[in-house]
Short mmCIF file of C-alpha atoms in Angstrom, two decimals:
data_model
loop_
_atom_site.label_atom_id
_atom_site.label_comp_id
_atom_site.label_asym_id
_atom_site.label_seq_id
_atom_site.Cartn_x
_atom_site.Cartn_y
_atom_site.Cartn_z
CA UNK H 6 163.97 63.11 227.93
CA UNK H 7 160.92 62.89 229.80
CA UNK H 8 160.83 66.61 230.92
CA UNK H 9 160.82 67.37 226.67
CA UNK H 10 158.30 64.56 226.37
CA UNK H 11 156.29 66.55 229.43
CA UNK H 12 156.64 69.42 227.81
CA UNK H 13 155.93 68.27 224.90
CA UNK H 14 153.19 66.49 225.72
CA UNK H 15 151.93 69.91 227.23
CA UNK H 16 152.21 71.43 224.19
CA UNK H 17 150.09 69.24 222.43
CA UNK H 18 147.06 69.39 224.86
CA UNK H 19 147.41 72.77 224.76
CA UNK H 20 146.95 73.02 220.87
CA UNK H 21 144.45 70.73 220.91
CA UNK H 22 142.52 72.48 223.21
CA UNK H 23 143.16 75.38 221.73
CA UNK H 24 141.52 73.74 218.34
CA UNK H 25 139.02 72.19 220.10
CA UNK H 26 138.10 75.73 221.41
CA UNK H 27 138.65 76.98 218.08
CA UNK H 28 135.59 74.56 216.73
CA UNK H 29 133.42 75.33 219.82
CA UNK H 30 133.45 78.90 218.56
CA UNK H 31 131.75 78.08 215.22
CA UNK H 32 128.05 78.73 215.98
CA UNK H 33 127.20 75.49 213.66
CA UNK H 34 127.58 72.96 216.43
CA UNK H 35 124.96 74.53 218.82
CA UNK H 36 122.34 72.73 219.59
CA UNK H 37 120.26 74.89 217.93
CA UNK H 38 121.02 76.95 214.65
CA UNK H 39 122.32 80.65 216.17
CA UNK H 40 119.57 83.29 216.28
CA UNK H 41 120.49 86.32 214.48
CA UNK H 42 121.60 88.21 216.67
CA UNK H 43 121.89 92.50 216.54
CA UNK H 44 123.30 94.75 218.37
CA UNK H 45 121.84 95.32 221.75
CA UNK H 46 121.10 99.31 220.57
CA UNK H 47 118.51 101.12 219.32
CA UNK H 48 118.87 101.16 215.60
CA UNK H 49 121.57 103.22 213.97
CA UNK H 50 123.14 103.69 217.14
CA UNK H 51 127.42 102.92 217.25
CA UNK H 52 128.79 101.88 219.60
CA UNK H 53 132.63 100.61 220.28
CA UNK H 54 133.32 97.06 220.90
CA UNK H 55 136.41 96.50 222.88
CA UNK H 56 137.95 93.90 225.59
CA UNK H 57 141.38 93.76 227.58
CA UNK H 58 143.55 91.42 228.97
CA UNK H 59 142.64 89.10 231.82
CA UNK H 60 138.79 90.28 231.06
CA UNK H 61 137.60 87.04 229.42
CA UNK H 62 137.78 85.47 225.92
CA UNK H 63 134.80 86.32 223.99
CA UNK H 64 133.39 89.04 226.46
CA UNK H 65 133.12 92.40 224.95
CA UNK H 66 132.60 95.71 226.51
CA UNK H 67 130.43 98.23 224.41
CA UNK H 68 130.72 101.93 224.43
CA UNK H 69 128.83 104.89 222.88
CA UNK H 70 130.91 106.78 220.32
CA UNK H 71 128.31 109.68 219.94
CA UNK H 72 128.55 111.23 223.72
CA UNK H 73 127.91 109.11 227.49
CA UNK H 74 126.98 105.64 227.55
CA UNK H 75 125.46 106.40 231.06
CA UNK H 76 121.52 105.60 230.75
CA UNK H 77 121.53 104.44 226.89
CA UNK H 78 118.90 101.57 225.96
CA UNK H 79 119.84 98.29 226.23
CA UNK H 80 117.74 96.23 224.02
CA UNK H 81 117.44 92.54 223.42
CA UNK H 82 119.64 91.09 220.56
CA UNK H 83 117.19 88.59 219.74
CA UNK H 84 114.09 87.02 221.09
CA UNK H 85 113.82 84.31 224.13
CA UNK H 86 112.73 83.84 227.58
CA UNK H 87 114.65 86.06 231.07
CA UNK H 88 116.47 82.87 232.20
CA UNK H 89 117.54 86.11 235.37
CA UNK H 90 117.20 89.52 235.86
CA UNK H 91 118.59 90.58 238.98
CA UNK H 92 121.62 91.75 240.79
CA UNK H 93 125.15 90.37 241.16
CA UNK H 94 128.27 91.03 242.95
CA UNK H 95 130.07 91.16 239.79
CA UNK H 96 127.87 92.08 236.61
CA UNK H 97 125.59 94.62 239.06
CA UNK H 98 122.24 94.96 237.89
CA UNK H 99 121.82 92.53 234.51
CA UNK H 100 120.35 90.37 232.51
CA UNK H 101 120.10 86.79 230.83
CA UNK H 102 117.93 85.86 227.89
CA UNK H 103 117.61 82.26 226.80
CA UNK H 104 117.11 82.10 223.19
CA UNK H 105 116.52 78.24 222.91
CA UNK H 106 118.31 75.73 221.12
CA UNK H 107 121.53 76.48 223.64
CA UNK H 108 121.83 80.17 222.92
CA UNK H 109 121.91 82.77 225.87
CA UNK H 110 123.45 86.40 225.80
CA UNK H 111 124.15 88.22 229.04
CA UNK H 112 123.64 91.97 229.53
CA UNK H 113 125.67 93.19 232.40
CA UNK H 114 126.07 96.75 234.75
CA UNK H 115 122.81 98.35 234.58
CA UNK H 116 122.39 101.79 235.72
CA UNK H 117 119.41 100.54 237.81
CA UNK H 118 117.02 97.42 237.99
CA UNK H 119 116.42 95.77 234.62
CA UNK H 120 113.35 96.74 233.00
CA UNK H 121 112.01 92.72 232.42
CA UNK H 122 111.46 90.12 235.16
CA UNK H 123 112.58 86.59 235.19
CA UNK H 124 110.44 83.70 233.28
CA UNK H 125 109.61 86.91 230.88
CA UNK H 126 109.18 86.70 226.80
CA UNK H 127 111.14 89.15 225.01
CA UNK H 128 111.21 90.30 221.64
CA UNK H 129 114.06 91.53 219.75
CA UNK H 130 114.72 94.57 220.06
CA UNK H 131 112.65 95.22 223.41
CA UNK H 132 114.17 97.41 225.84
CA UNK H 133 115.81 95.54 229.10
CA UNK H 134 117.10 98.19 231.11
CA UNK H 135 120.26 100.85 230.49
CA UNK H 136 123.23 101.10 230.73
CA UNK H 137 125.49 101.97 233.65
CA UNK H 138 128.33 100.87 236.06
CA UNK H 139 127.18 98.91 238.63
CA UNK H 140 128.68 95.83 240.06
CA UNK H 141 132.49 95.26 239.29
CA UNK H 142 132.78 98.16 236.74
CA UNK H 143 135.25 101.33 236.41
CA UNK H 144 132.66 103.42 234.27
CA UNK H 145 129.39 103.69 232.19
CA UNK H 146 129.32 100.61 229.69
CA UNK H 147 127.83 96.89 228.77
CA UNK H 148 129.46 94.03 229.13
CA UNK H 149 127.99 91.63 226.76
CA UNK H 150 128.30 87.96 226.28
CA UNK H 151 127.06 85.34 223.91
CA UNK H 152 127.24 81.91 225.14
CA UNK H 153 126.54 78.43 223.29
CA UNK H 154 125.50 75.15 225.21
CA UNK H 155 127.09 76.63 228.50
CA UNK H 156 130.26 78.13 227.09
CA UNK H 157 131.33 81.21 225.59
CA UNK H 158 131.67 81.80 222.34
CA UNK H 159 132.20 84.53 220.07
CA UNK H 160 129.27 87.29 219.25
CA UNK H 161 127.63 87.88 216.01
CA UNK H 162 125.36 90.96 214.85
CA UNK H 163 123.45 91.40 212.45
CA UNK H 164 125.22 88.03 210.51
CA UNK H 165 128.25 89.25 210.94
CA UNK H 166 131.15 88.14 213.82
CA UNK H 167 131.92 90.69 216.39
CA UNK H 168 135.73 90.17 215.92
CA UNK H 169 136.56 90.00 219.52
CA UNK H 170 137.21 86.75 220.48
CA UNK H 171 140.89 86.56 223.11
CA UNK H 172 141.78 88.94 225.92
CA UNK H 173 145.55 87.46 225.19
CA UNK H 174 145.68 85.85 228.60
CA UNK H 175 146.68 82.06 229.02
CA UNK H 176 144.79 82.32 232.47
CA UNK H 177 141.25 83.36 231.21
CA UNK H 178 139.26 81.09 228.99
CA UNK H 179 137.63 79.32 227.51
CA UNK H 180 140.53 79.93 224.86
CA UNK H 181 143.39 80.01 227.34
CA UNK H 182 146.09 80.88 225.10
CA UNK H 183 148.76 84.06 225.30
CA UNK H 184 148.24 86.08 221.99
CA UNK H 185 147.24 89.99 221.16
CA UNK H 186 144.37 91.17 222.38
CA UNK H 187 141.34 91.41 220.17
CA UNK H 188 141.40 94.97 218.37
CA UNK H 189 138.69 97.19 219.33
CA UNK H 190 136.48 98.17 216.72
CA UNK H 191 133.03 100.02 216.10
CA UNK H 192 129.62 98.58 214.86
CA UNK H 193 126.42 100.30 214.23
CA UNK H 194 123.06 98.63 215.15
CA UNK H 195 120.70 97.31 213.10
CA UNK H 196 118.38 96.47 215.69
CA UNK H 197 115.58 98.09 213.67
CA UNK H 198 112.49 95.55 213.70
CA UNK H 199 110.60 96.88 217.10
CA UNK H 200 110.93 93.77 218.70
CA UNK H 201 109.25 94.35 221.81
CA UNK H 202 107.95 97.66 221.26
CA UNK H 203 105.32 96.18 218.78
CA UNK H 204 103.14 95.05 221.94
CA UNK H 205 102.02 97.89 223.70
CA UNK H 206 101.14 95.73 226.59
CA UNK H 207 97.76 97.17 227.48
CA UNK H 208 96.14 94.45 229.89
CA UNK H 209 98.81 92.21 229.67
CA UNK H 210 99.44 91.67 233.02
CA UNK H 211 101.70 88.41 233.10
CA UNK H 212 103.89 90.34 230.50
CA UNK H 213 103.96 87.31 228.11
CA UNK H 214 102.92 89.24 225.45
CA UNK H 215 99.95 88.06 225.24
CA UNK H 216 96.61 90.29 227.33
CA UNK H 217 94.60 88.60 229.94
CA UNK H 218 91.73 90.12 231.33
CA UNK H 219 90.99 91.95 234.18
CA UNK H 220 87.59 92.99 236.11
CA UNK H 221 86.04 94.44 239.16
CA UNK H 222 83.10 92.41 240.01
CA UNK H 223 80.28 93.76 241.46
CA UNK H 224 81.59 93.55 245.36
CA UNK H 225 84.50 95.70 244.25
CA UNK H 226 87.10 92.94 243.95
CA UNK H 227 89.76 93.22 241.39
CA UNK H 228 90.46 89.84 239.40
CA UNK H 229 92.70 88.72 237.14
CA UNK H 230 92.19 86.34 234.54
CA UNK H 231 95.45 84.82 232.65
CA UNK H 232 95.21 84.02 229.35
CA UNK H 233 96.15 80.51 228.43
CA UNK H 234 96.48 80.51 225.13
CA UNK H 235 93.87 82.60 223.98
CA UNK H 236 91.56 81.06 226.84
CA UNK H 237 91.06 82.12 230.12
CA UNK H 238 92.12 80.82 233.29
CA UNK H 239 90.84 80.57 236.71
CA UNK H 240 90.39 84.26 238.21
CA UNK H 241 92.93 84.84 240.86
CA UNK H 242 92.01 88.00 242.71
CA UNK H 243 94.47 90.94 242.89
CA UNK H 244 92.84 93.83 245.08
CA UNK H 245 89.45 94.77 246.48
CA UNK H 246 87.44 97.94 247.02
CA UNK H 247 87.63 98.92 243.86
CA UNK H 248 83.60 98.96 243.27
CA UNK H 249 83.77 103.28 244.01
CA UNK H 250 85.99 103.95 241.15
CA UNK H 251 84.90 105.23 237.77
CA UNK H 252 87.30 104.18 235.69
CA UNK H 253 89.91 101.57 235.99
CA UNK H 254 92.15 100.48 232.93
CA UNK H 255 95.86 98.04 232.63
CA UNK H 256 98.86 99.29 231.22
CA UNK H 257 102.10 99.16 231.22
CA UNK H 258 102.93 102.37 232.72
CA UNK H 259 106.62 101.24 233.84
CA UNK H 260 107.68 100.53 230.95
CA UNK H 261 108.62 96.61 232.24
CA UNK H 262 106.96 94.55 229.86
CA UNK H 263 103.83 93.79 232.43
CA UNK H 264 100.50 95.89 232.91
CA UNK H 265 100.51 98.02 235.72
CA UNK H 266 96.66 99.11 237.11
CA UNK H 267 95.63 102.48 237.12
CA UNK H 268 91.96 103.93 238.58
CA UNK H 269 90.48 107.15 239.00
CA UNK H 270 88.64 106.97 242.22
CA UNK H 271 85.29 108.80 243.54
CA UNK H 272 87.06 112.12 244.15
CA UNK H 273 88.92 112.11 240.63
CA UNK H 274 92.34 111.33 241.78
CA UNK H 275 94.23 109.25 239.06
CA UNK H 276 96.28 106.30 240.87
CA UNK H 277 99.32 104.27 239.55
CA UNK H 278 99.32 100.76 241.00
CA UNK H 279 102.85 99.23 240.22
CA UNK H 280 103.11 95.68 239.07
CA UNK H 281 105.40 94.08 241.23
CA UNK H 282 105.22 90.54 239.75
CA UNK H 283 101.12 89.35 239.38
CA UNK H 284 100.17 91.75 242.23
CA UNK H 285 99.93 95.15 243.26
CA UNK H 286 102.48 97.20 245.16
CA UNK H 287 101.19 100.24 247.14
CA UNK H 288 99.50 103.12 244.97
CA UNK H 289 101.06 106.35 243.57
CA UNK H 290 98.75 109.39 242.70
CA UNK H 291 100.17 110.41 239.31
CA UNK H 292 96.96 113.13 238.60
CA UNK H 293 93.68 114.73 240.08
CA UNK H 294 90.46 116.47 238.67
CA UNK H 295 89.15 113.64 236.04
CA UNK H 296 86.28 112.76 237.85
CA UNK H 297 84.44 114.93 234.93
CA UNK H 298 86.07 113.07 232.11
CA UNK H 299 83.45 110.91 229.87
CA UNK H 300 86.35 108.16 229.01
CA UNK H 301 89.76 107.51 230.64
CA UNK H 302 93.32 105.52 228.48
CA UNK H 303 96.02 103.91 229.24
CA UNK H 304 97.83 103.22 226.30
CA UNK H 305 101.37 103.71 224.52
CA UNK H 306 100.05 106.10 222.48
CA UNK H 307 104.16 107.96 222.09
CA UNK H 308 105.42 104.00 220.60
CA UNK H 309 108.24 104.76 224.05
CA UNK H 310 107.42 101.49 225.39
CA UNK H 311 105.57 103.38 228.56
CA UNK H 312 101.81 104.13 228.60
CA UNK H 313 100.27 107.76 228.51
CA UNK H 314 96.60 108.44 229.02
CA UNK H 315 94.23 109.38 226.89
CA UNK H 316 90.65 110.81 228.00
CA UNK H 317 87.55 112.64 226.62
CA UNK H 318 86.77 115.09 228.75
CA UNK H 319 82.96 116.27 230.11
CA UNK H 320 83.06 118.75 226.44
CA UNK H 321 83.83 115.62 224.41
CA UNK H 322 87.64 116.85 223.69
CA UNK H 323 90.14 114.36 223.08
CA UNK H 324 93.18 114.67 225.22
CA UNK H 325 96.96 112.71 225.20
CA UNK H 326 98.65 113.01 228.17
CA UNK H 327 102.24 111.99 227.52
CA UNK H 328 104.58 109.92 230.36
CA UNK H 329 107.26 111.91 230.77
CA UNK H 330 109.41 109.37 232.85
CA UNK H 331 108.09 110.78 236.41
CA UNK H 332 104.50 111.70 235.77
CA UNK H 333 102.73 112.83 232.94
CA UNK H 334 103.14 116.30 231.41
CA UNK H 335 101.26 119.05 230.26
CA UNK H 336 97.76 117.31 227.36
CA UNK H 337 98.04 117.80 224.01
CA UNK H 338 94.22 117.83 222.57
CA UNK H 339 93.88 115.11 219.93
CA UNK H 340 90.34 115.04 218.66
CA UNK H 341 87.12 116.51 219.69
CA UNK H 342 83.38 115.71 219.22
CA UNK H 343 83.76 112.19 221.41
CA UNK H 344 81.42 113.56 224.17
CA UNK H 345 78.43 110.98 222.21
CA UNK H 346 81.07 108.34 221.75
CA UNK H 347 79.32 105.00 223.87
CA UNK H 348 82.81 103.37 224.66
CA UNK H 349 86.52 105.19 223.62
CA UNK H 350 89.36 102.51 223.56
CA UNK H 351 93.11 102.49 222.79
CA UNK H 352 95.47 99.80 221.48
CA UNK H 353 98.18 99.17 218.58
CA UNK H 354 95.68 98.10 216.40
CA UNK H 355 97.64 98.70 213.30
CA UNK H 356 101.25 96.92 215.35
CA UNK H 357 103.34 99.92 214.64
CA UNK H 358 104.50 99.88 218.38
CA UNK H 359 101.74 103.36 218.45
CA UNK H 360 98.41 103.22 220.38
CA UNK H 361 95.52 103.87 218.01
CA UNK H 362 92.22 104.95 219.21
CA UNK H 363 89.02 103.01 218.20
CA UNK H 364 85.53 103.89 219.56
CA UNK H 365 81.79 102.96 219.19
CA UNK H 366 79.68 105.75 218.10
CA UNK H 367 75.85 106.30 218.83
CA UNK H 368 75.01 104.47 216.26
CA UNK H 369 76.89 101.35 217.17
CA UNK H 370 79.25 101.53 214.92
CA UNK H 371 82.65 100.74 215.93
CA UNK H 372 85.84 102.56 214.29
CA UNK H 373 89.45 102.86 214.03
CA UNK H 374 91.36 105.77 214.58
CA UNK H 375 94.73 105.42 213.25
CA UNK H 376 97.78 107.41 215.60
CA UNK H 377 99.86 109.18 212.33
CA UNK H 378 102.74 110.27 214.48
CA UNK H 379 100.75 111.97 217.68
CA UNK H 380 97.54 112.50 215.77
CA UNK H 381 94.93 111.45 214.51
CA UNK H 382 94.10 109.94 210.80
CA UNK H 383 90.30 109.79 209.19
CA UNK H 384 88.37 107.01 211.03
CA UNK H 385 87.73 103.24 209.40
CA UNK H 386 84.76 101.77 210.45
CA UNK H 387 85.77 98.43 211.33
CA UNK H 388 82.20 96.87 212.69
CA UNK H 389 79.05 97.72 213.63
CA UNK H 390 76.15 96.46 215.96
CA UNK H 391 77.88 97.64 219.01
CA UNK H 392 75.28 99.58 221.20
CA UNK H 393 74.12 96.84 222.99
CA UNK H 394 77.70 96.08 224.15
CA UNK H 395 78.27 96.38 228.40
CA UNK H 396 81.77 96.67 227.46
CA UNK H 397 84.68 97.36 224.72
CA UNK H 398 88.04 96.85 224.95
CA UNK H 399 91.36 96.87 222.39
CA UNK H 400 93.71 94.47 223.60
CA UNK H 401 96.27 92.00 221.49
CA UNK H 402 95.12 88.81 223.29
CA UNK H 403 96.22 87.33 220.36
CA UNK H 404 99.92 88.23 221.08
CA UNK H 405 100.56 88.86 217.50
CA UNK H 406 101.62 92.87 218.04
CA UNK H 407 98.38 94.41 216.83
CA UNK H 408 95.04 94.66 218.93
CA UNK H 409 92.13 92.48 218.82
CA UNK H 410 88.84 93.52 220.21
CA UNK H 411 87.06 91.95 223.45
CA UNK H 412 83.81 92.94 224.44
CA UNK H 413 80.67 91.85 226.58
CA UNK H 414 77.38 91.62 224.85
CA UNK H 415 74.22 92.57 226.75
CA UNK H 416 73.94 89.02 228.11
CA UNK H 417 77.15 88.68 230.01
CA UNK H 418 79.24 86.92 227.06
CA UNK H 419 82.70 87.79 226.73
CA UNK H 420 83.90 87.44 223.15
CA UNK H 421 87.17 87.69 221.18
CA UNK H 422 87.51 89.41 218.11
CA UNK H 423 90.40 88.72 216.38
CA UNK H 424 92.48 91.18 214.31
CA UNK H 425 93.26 89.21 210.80
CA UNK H 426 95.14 92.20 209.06
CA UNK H 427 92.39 93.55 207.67
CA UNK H 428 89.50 93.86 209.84
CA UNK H 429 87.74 91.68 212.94
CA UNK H 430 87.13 88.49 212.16
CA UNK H 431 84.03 86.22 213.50
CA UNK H 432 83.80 86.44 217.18
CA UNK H 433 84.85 83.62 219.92
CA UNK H 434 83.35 82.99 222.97
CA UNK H 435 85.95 83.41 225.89
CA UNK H 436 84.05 83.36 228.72
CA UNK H 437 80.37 84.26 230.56
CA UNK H 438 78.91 86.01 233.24
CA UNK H 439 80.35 89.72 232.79
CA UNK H 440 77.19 90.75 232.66
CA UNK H 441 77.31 92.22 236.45
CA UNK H 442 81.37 93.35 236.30
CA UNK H 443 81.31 97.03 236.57
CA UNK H 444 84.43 97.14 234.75
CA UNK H 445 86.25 94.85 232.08
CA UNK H 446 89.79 95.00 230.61
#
């Protein structure tokens, strides 16, 4: 009798934990309400959804049903913080975001490292690296997970549950229960907002979304000035000898999330200086022969989530010089007649995930170029009174996904224009004594 009761006994605990699994899966006991979640693919994208036995409850591998998965985007299925972004023995290169209120998903075997850095924001639908087979994988494909309060639980996209919840094994949990195996089945993204790709990231160094400010000071010394909530903190300083250069701008040329720097120097050369985490790694020359140029970009102006450049050169011609990935290709001319332009600036001023092109005439007048897919639209004028202005800069300090203006008035004051929808609205001190900077961004 007491090996039935045992057994019996056994039974019960397992069906109870099985239940109590079983009401752990239901997103409404989190403690937070679930984020709604996509599909971590570019929009329209579909991609099979698939796990086996022994490989987890809950965990799904995802596939590409329109060719190789091998070097696909992996985006973020909904907004939060990097809680890691790294390598591990068993998901390779990958990724976890912390969504708040108990919610983390997990984006495992990256082809290389992830594109975002630990302690990062991310937006939905901002790229985090691609996918590939590293770690403990047998071929090109994300392993994704959804977990609630510290435990696994089943993934929903787009409002809708994934449908693979066991792997059918009583020795893998949290479900621990034999049964069928989860059917495979196909979903197509709706991952369509822009998520991260709305902030083009120029000057935004700490990669919060957010710009700070940067500036060479008269010695030559390059600073960096974090923005603390849409104030300025103490300069910490990032590089010197920059004081020969004649133009220096911040980017995000990796494509990371952060601003890299990049400076044309007294012979013309065009240098990449990496972000490797709030300082600079060692340069890369990525172009020569624009020591002629009138006004040297850095912008997304191709909405790829990777900055061109944009310059006027000595004729006044407009030029977009696309980054191709490994260097930036053969310009495309843009505009012409910006040779009398006093400063040329680009941003996503209108938060299309595009870089638009605003400058300040010889009038003073300052307008907005809007990109229409590559090009350029008929100028707004969005201000005037500019002349007098050391510098002029398009940058979403704001952090709202479209670009304010900074500038510094003929007596050293730095001031914040912010972008209300429509236009600038009144300006806000930020800071003084910019006066002598030889450059500002």
């Amino acid at each position: 009798m007491s090996g039935k009761i045992s057994r019996a006994l056994a039974g019960a605990c397992l069906m109870l934990s099985a239940a109590v699994v079983g009401v752990g899966a239901a997103p409404a006991h989190a403690a937070g309400p679930m984020p709604f979640f996509q599909l971590p693919f570019p929009c329209g994208e579909t991609w099979r959804l698939a796990t086996y036995a022994g490989h987890d409850d809950y965990d799904i591998d995802m596939t590409f049903t329109g060719g190789g998965s091998s070097g696909r985007a992996i985006l973020a299925s909904a907004g939060g913080t990097v809680a890691f972004a790294g390598w591990g023995s068993g998901g390779g290169n990958y990724v976890i975001v912390d969504h708040g209120g108990g919610w983390r998903s997990t984006y495992m075997h990256m082809i290389e490292t992830p594109m975002v850095r630990s302690g990062q924001s991310v937006a939905q639908g901002q790229q985090l690296g691609r996918v590939g087979s590293t770690g403990n994988s047998t071929g090109p494909h994300l392993h994704y997970e959804v977990s609630r309060d510290g435990g696994k639980t089943e993934a929903y996209f787009n409002g809708a549950a994934s449908g693979i919840t066991s792997d059918g094994s009583a020795s893998t949990g949290p479900i621990y229960v034999n049964g069928p195996v989860s059917a495979a089945r196909n979903a197509t993204s709706a991952n369509c907002g822009g998520g991260g790709n709305r902030h083009d990231h120029v000057s935004d160094f700490s990669g919060d979304g957010a710009a700070d400010v940067l500036g060479v000071n008269s010695a030559g010394n390059l600073l960096y000035y974090a923005n603390n909530g849409l104030a300025l903190s103490s300069p910490v300083q990032i590089g010197n000898g920059w004081g020969t250069f004649k133009f220096v701008m911040a980017a995000d040329y990796s494509g990371d999330g952060a601003a890299d720097v990049l400076g044309v120097d007294a012979d013309g050369k065009l240098w990449y200086y990496p972000n490797n985490g709030l300082a600079l790694s060692a340069r890369v020359q990525i172009g020569n022969g624009w020591g002629t140029f009138k006004h040297v970009m850095a912008a997304d102006f191709s909405g790829d989530g990777a900055a061109d450049v944009l310059g006027v050169d000595a004729g006044g011609l407009l030029w977009y010089y696309p980054h191709n990935g490994a260097g930036l290709s053969a310009p495309v001319q843009i505009g012409n007649g910006w040779g009398t332009f006093l400063q040329v600036t680009a941003a996503d001023y209108s938060g299309d995930g595009h870089a638009d092109v605003l400058g300040v005439d010889a009038s003073g007048r300052l307008w907005y170029y809007p990109n229409n897919g590559l090009a350029l639209s008929a100028p707004v004028q969005i201000g005037n009174g500019w002349a007098s202005f050391k510098q002029v800069n398009a940058v979403d300090f704001s952090g709202d996904g479209a670009a304010d203006v900074l500038g510094v008035d003929a007596g050293g004051l730095l001031w914040y224009y912010p972008h209300n929808g429509a236009g600038l609205s009144a300006p806000v001190q930020i800071g003084n004594g910019w006066g002598t900077f030889k450059f500002v961004m």
